[in-house]
CSV table of C-alpha atoms in Angstrom, one decimal:
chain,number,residue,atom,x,y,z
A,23,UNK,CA,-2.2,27.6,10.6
A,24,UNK,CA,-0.7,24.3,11.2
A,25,UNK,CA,-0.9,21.4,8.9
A,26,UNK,CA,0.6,18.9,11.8
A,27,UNK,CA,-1.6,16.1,11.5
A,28,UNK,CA,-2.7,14.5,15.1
A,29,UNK,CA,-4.1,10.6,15.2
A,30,UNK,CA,-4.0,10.2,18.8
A,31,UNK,CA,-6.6,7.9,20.3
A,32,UNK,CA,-7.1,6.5,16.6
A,33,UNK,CA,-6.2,2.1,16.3
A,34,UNK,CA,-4.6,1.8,12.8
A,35,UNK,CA,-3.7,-1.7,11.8
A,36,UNK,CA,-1.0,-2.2,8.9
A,37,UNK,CA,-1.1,-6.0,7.8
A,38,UNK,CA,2.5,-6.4,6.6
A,39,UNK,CA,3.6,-3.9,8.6
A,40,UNK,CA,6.9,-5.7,10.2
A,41,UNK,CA,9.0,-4.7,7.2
A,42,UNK,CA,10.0,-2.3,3.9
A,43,UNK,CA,7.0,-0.4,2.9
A,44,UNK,CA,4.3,-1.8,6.0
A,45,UNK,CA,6.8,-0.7,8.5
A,46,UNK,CA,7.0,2.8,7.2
A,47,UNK,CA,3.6,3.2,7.0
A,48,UNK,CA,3.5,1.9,10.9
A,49,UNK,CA,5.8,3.9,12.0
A,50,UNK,CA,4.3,6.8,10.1
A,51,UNK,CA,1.4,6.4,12.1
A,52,UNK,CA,3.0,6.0,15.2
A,53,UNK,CA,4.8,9.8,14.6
A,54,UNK,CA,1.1,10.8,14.2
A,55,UNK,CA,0.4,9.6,17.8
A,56,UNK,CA,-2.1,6.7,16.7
A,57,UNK,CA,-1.9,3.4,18.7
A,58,UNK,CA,-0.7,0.9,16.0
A,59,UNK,CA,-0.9,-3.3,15.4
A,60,UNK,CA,1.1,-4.8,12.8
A,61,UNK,CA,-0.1,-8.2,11.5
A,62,UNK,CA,2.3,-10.6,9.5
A,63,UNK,CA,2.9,-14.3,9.9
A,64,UNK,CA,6.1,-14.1,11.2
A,65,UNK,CA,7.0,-10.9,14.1
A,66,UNK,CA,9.6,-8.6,12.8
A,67,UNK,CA,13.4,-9.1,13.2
A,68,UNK,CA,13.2,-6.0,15.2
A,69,UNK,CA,10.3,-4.2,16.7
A,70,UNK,CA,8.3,-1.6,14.7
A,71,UNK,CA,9.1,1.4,16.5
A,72,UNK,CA,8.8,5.8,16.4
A,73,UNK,CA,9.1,8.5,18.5
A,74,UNK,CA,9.7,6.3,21.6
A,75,UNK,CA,6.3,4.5,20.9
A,76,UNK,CA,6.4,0.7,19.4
A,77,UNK,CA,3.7,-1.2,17.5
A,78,UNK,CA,2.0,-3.9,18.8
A,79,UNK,CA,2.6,-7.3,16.7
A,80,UNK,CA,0.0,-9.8,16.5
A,81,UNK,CA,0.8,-13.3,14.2
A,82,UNK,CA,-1.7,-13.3,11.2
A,83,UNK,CA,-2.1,-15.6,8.0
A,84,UNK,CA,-4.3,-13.0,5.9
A,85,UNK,CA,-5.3,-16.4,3.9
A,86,UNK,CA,-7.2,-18.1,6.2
A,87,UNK,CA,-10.8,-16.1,6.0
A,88,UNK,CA,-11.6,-17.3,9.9
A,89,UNK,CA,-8.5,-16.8,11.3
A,90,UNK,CA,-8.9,-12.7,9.9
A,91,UNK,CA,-12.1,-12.6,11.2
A,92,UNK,CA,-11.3,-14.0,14.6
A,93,UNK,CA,-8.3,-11.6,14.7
A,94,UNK,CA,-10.6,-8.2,13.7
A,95,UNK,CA,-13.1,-9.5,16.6
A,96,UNK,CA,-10.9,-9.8,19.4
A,97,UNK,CA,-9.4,-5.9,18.2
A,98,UNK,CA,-12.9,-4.6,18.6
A,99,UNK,CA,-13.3,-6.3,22.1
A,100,UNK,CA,-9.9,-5.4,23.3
A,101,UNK,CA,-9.7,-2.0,22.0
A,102,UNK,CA,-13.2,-1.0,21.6
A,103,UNK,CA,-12.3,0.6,18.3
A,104,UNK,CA,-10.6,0.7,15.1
A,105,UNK,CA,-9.9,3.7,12.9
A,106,UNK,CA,-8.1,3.3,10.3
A,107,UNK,CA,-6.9,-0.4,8.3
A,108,UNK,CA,-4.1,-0.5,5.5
A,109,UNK,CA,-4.3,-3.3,3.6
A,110,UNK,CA,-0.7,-3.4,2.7
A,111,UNK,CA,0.5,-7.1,3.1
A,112,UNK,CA,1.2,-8.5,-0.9
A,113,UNK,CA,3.8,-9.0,-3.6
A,114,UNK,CA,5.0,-11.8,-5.7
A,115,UNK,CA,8.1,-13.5,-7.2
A,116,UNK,CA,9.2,-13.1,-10.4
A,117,UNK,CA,7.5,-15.3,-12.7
A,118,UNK,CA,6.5,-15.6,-16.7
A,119,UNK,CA,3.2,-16.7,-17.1
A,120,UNK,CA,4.1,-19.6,-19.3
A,121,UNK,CA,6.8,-20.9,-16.4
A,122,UNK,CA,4.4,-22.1,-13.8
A,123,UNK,CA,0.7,-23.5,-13.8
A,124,UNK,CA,-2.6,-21.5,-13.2
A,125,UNK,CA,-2.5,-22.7,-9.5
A,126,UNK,CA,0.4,-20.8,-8.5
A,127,UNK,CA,-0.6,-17.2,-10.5
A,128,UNK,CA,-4.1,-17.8,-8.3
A,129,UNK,CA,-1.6,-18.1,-4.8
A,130,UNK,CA,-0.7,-14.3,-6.3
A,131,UNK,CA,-4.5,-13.1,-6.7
A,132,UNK,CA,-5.4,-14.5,-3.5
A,133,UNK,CA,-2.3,-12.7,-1.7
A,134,UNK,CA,-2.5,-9.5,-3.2
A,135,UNK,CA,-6.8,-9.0,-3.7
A,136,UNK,CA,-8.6,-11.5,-2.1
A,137,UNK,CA,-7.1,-11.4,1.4
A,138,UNK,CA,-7.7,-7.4,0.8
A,139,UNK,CA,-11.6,-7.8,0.7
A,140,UNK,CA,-11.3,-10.5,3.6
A,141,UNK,CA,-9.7,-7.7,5.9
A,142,UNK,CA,-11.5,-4.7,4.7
A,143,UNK,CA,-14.5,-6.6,5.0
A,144,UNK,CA,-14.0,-7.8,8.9
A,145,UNK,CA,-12.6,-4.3,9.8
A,146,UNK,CA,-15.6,-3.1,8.2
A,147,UNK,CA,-18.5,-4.5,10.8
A,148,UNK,CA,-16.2,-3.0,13.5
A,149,UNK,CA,-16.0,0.4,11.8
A,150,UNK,CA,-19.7,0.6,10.7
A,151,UNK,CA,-21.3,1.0,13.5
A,152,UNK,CA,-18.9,3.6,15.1
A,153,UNK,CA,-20.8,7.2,15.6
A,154,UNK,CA,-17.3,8.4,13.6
A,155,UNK,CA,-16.8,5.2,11.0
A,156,UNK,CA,-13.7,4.6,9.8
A,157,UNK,CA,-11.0,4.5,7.0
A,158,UNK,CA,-9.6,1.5,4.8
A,159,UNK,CA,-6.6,2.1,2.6
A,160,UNK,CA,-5.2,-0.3,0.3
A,161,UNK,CA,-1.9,-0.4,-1.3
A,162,UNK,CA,-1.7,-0.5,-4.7
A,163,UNK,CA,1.2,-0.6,-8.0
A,164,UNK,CA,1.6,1.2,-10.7
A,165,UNK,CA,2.1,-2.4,-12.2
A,166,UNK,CA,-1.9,-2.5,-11.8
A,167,UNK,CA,-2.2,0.1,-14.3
A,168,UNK,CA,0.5,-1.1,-17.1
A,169,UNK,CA,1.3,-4.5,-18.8
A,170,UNK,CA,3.9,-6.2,-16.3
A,171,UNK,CA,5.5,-9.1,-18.2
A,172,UNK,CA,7.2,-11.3,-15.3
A,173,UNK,CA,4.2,-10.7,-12.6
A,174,UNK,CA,1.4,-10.5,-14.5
A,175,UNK,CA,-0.7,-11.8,-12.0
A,176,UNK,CA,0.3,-9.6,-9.2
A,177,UNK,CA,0.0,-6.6,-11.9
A,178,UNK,CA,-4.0,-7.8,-12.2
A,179,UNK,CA,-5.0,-8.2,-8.5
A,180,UNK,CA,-3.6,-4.7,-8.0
A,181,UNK,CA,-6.0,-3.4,-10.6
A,182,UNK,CA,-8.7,-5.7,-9.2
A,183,UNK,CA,-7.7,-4.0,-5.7
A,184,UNK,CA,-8.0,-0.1,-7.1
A,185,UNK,CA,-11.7,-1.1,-8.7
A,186,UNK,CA,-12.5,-3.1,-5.5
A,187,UNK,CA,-12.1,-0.2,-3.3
A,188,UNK,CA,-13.9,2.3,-5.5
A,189,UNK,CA,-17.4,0.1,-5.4
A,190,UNK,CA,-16.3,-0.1,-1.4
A,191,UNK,CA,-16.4,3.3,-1.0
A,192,UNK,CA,-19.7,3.5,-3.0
A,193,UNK,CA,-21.3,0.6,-0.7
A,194,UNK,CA,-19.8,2.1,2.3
A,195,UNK,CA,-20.4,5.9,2.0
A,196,UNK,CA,-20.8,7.9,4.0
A,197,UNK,CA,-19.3,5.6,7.5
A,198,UNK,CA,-16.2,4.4,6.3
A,199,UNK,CA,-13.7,5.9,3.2
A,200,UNK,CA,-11.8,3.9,1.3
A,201,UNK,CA,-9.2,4.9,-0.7
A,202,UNK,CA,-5.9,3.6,-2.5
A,203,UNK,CA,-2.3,4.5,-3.1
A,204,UNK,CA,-0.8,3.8,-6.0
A,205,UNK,CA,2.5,2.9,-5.8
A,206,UNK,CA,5.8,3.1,-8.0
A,207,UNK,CA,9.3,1.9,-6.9
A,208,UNK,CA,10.1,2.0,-3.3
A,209,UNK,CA,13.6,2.0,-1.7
A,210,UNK,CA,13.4,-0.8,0.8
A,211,UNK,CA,15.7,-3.2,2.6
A,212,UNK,CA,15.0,-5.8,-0.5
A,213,UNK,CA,15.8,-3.2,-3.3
A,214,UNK,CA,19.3,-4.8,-3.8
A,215,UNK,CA,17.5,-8.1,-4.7
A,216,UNK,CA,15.4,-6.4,-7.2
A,217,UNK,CA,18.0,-3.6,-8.6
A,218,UNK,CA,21.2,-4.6,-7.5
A,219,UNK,CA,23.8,-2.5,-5.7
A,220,UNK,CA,24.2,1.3,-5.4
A,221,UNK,CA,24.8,1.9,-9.2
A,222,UNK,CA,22.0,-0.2,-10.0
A,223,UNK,CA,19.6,1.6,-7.6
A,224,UNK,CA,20.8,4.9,-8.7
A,225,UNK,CA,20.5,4.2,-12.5
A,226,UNK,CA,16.7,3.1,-11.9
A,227,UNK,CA,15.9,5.8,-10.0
A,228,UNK,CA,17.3,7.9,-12.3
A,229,UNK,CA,14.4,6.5,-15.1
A,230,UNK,CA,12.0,8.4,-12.4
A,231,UNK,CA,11.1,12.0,-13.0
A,232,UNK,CA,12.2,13.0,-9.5
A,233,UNK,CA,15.2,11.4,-9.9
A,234,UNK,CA,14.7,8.3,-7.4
A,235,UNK,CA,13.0,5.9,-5.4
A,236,UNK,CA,10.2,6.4,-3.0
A,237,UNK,CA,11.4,5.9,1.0
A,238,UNK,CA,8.8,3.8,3.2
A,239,UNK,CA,8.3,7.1,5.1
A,240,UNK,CA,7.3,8.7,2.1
A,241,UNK,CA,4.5,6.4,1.9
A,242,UNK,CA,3.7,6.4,5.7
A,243,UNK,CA,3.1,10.0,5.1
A,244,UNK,CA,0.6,9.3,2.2
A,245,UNK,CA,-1.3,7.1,4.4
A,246,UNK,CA,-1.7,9.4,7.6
A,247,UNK,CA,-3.3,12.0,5.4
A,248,UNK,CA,-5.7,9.5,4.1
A,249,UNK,CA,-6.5,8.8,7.1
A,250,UNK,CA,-7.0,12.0,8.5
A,251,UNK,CA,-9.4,14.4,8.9
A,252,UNK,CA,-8.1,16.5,6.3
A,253,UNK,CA,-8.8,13.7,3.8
A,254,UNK,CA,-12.5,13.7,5.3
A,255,UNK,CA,-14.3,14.1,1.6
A,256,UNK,CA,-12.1,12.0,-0.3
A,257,UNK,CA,-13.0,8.2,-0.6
A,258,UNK,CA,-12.9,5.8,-3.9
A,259,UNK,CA,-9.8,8.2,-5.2
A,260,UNK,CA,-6.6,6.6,-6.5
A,261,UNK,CA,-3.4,8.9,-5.1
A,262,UNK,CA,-0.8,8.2,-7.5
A,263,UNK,CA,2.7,8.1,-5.7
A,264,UNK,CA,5.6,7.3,-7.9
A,265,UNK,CA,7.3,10.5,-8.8
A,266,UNK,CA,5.7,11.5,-11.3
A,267,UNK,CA,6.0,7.5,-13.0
A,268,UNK,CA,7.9,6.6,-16.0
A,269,UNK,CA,9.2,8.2,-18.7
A,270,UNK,CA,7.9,6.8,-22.2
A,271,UNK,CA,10.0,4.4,-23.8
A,272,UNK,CA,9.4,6.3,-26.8
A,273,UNK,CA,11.0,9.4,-25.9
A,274,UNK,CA,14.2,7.9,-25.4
A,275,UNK,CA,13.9,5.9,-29.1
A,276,UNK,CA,13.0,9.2,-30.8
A,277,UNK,CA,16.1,11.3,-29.3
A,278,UNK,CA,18.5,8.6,-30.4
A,279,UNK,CA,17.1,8.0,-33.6
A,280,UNK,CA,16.0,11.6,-34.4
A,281,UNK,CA,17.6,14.3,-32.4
A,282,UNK,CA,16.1,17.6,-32.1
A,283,UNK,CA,17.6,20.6,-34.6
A,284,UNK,CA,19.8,22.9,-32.5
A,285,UNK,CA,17.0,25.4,-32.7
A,286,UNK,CA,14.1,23.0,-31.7
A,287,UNK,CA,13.5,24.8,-28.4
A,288,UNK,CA,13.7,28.6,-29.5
A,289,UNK,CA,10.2,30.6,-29.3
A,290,UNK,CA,9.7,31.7,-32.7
């Protein structure tokens, strides 16, 4: 039995998609056979292409509420459809919350949860009243489920996001699923700003129990299941995917500080 899983004929948009972890999502889609529009403010360096097919780009600020719902309208009247949305566009800068004012963390929330709800919600009347609904997906972090000194208020609109989409797929059910992926580290063309060069990547992605960083096709994959068929009964789930996360900090501290007997691991 094949497990090949066929979009064609489906419209996915990825917002953020022109780059790192949107681009491997598109193109994910794109191997799937769906028709696929990326939305970012500026169009990609290069354009978002797989398996001889390429993304459409359309120009999109996800923080202007009219402009989003203008751009989800004229998709439904050029396209008579839309399947799928990945509400991927987000992140922050590196910032203590004492360093800035309140004005700037709320730039974050706005960004990273309340452009989320403005898409999902205007993809949403176009999905609704389609005979087979439709699917939203939003991307998540595993900084959403843990204290994240440094971008705290990124860390809280992703846990807003994953709470967000569960009462979505409540209000929803049964037209249109909505799920999210939570992520850890992904390897992207910016991972040498975060973790420096080779040795750097390699030694974080070592602290991973798989032994490295996620790659942006990894992720694409996640999504095209999601949106699939075979994901057909799953909606307000969180799909963790981050290797298997991070080890405990106190792990480490107890084998330095108390190392296990030579015969610690011996059935008795």
């Amino acid at each position: 039995m094949s497990l090949a899983l066929d979009l064609t004929g489906r419209l996915a948009v990825v917002t953020g998609g022109t780059r790192g972890v949107g681009a491997g999502i598109a193109r994910a889609f794109l191997q799937a056979g769906a028709e696929v529009v990326v939305c970012a403010r500026r169009p990609p360096d290069t354009p978002v292409e797989a398996a001889g097919r390429r993304a459409h780009f359309r120009p999109l600020d996800l923080r202007d509420p009219a402009a989003v719902r203008a751009f989800f309208a004229r998709l439904a009247a050029e396209h008579g459809r839309l399947d799928c949305l990945v509400n991927n566009a987000g992140g922050t800068p590196y910032r203590l919350l004492g360093q800035t004012d309140a004005e700037r963390h709320a730039r974050v929330v706005e960004l990273n949860l309340l452009a989320p709800l403005t898409a999902s919600l205007a993809a949403y009347e176009v999905m609704r009243d389609r005979p087979a609904g439709g699917s939203v997906i939003m991307i998540g972090s595993v900084s959403g489920t843990r204290p994240s000194p440094g971008t705290a208020a990124y860390g809280a609109a992703k846990a807003g996001l994953d709470h967000l989409a569960r009462s979505m797929a409540v209000e929803w059910a049964p037209r249109v699923r909505v799920n999210t992926l939570v992520l850890g580290m992904v390897r992207t063309e910016l991972t040498a700003l975060h973790y420096g060069d080779e040795a750097g990547v390699a030694a974080v992605g070592a602290t991973v129990p798989l032994g490295r960083l996620a790659e942006p096709a990894e992720i694409g994959d996640a999504c095209v299941f999601l949106a699939s068929d075979r994901a057909a009964y799953l909606t307000g789930a969180s799909l963790l995917v981050h290797g298997g996360g991070e080890r405990p900090a106190f792990l480490e501290a107890a084998t330095v500080n108390h190392p296990a007997p030579p015969d610690a691991t011996k059935d008795t």
